Coordinates of C-alpha atoms and ligand atoms in Angstrom, one line a residue:
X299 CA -11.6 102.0 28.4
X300 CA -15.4 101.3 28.7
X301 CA -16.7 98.7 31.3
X302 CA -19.7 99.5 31.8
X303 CA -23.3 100.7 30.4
X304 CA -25.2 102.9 32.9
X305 CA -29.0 102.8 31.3
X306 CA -31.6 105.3 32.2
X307 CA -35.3 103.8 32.4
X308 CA -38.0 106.0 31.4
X309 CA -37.5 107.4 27.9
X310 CA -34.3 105.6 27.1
X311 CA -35.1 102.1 27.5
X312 CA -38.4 102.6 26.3
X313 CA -41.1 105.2 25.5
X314 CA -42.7 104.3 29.5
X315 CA -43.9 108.6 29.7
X316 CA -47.4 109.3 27.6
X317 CA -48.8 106.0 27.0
X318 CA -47.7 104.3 30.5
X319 CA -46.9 106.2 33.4
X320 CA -49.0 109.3 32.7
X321 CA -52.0 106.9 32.0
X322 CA -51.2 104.9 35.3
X323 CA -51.7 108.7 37.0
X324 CA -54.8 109.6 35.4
X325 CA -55.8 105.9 36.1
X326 CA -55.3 106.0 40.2
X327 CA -56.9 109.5 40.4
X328 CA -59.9 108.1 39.0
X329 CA -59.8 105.7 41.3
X330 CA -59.2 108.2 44.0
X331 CA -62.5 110.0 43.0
X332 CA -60.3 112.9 42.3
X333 CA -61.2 115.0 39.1
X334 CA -57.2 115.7 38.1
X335 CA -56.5 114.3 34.9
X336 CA -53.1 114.9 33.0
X337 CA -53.1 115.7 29.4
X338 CA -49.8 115.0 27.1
X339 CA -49.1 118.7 27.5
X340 CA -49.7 119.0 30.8
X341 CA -47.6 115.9 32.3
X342 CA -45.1 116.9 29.4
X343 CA -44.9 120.1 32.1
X344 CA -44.9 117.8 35.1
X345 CA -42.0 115.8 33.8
X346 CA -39.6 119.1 35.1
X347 CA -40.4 117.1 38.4
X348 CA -38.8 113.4 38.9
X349 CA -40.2 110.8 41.0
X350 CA -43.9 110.0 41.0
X351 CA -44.8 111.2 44.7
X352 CA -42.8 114.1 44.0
X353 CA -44.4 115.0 40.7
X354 CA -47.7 114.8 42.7
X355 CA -47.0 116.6 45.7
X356 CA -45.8 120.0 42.6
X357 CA -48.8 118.9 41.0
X358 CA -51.1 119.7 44.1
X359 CA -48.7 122.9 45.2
X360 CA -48.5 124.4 41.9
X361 CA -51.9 123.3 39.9
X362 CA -54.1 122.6 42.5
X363 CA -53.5 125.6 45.2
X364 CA -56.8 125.4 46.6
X365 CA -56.9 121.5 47.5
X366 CA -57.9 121.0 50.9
X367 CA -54.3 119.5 52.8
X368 CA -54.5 115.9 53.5
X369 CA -54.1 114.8 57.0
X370 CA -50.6 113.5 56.8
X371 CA -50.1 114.1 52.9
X372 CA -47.4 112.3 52.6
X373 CA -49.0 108.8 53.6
X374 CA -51.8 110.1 51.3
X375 CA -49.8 111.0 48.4
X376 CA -47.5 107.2 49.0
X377 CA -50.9 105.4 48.8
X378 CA -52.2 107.3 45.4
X379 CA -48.7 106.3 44.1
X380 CA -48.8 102.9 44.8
X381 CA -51.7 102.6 43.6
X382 CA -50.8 104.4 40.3
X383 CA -47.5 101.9 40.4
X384 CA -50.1 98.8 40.3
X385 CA -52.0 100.4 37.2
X386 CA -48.6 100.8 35.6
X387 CA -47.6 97.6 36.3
X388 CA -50.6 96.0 34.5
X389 CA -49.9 98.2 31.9
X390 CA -46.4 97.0 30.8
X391 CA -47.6 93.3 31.3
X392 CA -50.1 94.0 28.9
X393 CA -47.5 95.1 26.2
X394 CA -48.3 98.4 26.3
X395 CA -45.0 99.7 25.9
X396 CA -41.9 98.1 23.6
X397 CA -38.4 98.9 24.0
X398 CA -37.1 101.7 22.0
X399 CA -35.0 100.8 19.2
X400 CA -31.7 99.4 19.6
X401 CA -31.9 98.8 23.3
X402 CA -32.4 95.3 22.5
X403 CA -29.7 95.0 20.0
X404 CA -27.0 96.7 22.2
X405 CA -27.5 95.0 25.0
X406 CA -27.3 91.6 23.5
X407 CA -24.0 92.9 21.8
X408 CA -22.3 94.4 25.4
X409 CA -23.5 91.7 27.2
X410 CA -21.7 89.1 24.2
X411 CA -18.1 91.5 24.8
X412 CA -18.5 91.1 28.0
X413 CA -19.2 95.2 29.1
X414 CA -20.9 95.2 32.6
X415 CA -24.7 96.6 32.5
X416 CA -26.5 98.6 35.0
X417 CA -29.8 100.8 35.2
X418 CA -30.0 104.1 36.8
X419 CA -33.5 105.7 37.5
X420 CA -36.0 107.9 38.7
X421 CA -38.8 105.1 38.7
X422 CA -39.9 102.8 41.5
X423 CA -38.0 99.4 41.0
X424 CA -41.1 97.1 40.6
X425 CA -41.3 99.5 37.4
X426 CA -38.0 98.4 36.3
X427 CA -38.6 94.6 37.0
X428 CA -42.0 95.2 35.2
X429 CA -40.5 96.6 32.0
X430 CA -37.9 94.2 31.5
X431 CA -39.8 91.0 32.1
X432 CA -42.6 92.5 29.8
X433 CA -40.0 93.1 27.0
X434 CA -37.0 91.0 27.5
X435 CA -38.2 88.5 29.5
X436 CA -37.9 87.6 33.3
X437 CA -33.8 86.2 33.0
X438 CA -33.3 89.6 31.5
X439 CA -32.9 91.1 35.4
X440 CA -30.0 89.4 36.0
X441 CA -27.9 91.3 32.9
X442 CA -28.0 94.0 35.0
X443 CA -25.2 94.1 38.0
X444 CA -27.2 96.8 39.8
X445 CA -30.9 98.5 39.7
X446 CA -30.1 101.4 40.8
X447 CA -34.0 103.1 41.1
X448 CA -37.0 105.1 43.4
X449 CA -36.0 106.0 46.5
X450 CA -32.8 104.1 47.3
X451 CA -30.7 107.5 46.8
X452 CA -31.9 110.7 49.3
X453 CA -32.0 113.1 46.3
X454 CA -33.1 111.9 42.9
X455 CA -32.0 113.0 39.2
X456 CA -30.7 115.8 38.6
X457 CA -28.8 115.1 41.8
X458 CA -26.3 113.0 40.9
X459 CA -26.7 110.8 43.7
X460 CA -27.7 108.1 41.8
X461 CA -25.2 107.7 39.9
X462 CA -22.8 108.3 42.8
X463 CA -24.4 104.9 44.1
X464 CA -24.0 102.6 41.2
X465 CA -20.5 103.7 40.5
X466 CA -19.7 102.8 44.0
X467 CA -21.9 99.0 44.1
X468 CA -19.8 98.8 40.9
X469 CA -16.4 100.0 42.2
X470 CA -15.7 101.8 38.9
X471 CA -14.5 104.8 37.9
X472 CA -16.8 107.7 36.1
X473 CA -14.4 107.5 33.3
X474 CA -15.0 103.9 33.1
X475 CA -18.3 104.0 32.1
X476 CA -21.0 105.5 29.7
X477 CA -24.8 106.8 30.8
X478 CA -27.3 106.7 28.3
X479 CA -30.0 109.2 29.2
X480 CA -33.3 110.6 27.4
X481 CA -33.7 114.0 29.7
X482 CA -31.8 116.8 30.9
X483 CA -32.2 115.9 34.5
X484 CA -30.7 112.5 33.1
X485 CA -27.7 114.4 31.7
X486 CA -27.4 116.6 35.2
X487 CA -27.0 113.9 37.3
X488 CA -24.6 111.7 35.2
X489 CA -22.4 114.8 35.2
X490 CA -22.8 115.4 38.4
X491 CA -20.9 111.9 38.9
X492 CA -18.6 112.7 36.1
X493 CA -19.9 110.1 33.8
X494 CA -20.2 110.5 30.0
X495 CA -23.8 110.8 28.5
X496 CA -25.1 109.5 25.5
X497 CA -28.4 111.8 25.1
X498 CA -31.2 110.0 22.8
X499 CA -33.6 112.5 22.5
X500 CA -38.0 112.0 22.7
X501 CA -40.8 114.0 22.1
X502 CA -40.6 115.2 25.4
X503 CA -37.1 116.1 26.3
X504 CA -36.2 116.9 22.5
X505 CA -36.2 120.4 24.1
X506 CA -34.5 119.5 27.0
X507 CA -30.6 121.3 28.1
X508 CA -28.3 118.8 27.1
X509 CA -25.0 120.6 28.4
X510 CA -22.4 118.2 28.8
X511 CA -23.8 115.0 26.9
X512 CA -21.0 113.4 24.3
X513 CA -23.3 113.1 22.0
X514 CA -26.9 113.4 21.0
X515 CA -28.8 111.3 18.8
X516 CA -32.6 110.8 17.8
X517 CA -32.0 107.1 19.1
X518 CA -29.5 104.1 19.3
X519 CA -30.6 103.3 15.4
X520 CA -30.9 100.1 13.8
X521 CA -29.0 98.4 10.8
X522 CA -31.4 100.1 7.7
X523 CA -32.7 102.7 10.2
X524 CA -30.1 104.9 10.8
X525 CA -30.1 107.2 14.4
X526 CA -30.0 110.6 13.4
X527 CA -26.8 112.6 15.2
X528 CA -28.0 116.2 16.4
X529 CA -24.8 117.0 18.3
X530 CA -21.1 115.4 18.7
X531 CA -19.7 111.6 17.5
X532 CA -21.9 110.4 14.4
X533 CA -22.1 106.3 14.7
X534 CA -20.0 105.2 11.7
X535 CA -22.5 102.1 10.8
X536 CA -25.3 104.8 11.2
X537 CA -26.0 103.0 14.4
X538 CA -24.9 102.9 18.2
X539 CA -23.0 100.0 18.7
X540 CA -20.4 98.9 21.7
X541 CA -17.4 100.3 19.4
X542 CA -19.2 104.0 19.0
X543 CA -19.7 103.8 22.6
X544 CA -15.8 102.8 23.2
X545 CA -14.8 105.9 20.7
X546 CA -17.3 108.1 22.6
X547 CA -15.4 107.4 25.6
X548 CA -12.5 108.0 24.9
X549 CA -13.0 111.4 22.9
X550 CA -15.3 112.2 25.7
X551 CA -13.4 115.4 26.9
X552 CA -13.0 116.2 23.1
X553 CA -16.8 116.3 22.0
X554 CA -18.3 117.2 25.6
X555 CA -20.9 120.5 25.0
Ligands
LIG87 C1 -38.4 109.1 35.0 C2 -39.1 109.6 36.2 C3 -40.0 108.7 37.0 C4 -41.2 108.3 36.1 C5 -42.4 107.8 36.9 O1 -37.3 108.2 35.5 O2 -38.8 110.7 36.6 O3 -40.5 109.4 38.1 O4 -41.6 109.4 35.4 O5 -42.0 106.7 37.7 P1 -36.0 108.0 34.7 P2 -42.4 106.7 39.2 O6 -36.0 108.8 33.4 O7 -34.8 108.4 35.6 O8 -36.0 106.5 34.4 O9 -43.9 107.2 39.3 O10 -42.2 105.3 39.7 O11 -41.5 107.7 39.9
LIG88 MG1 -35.3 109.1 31.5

C-alpha cells in the first residue's frame, strides 16, 4: 500500500537544467574571469555527472586538460559553486523556472489523502528551499517530511544512498513508497533502494536508460492535457493521479522493465 511520494528535484519537479542551473554555471564563471561557457549540448553531456562541484571538477579533468591545477581545488571548485548556487538562487526568485505540470496538482491531492511527501536530490538544499518558495510558496517546505539533498549522503545518485537515507528518516519500507524521477541516474538509485520509479521523461534524459522504472510517461499530465505513456501502466484519466500511483504500486513487480 503506498505511503509515501519520494520526489526528485531537478527535471521532475521542474524544468531547473537549461534555463537555471546551467545559466547559474555559465554565470559564476564569468564572474570567475574564466572563459568556460556551457552550451545546451554541452551541459546536456555534463548532466552524465551529478552534483554541481562534481560536474565541475569532470568538466576541468575531461574538457579542460590543460587548466593549470588550483592550489587546493577543492576549496576552489566549493567557492565557484557557491557562487554559481547564489546566481541560481536569484534565478528561481525571479520566476525563472515554473513547476512542471502536474506536480502542483498531485501534491495538493496526496497531501489531501493524507500520502506522506518527501524530496530526494542531487541539488544543494538552499536549491530546494529556493524552488519551492518561488513556486509554491514558503509553507510549501513543510509538506515535505524530509529534504533529502547535496551532500548529506557520501555517494550521490546513481548510488542509491539517498534514497537509503530517506527511507530510513521515514522508517518505511521500499515497497511502501513510489520515486518519481526525470534521469536514469534518478532511476539507478531508487532501485538501488528497491523503490518503484515513475520515470517522466525531458529533453535531456528522453534518451536516458530507464531499466527498472514502472512506468514512463512524457509527464504527470493534466485534466485536458493528457501525459503521454511510453512504457508500462497508462493513467486511466489520462493523467497521474494518487490512484495511478496506488495501482503502479501494487503491479510494480508486474510492469518493472
Ligand atoms: C540534479 C543534479 C544537480 C543539479 C545541479 O539533481 O544532478 O547536481 O544538476 O545542482 P536531481 P547543484 O535530479 O537529483 O534533483 O549544482 O546544486 O548540484
Ligand atoms: Mg532529476
Amino acid at each position: 500500500m503506498l505511503k509515501a511520494i519520494l520526489f526528485d528535484v531537478d527535471g521532475t519537479l521542474a524544468e531547473t537544467e537549461r534555463d537555471g542551473h546551467r545559466i547559474a554555471f555559465n554565470q559564476a564563471f564569468a564572474e570567475a574571469g574564466l572563459e568556460w561557457t556551457w552550451d545546451v549540448d554541452v551541459y546536456g553531456d555534463l548532466l552524465a555527472i551529478t552534483g554541481g562541484k562534481e560536474r565541475i571538477r569532470h568538466f576541468i579533468d575531461h574538457y579542460q586538460p590543460s587548466y593549470p591545477p588550483q592550489a587546493n581545488e577543492s576549496t576552489w571548485i566549493a567557492g565557484l559553486h557557491k557562487a554559481k548556487t547564489t546566481h541560481y538562487l536569484r534565478l528561481l526568485a525571479e520566476g525563472a523556472i515554473p513547476l512542471r505540470p502536474g506536480v502542483r496538482r498531485l501534491l495538493d491531492e496526496a497531501r489531501a489523502q493524507g500520502l506522506r511527501l518527501a524530496i530526494v536530490t542531487t541539488t544543494t538544499p538552499e536549491n530546494v528551499t529556493g524552488l519551492l518558495e518561488a513556486t509554491l510558496g514558503t509553507e510549501s517546505i513543510d509538506w515535505f517530511e524530509v529534504i533529502a539533498a547535496g551532500d548529506i549522503v557520501p555517494q550521490k545518485k546513481p548510488a542509491g544512498d539517498i534514497y537509503i537515507y530517506t527511507l530510513a528518516q521515514l522508517q518505511l519500507h521500499a515497497d511502501q513508497c513510489l520515486a518519481i524521477e526525470d534521469s536514469g541516474n534518478g532511476v539507478y538509485s531508487a532501485k538501488a533502494a528497491g523503490i518503484p520509479v515513475l520515470v517522466t521523461k525531458n529533453a535531456y534524459t528522453h534518451d536516458d536508460q530507464f531499466t527498472g522504472a514502472v512506468a514512463i510517461l512524457s509527464d504527470l499530465g493534466e485534466p485536458g492535457d493528457a501525459a503521454q505513456a511510453h512504457f508500462g501502466l497508462n493513467p486511466a484519466n489520462g493523467y497521474v493521479d494518487c490512484a495511478y500511483l496506488q495501482a503502479l504500486v501494487r503491479s510494480a513487480d508486474e510492469f518493472a522493465l
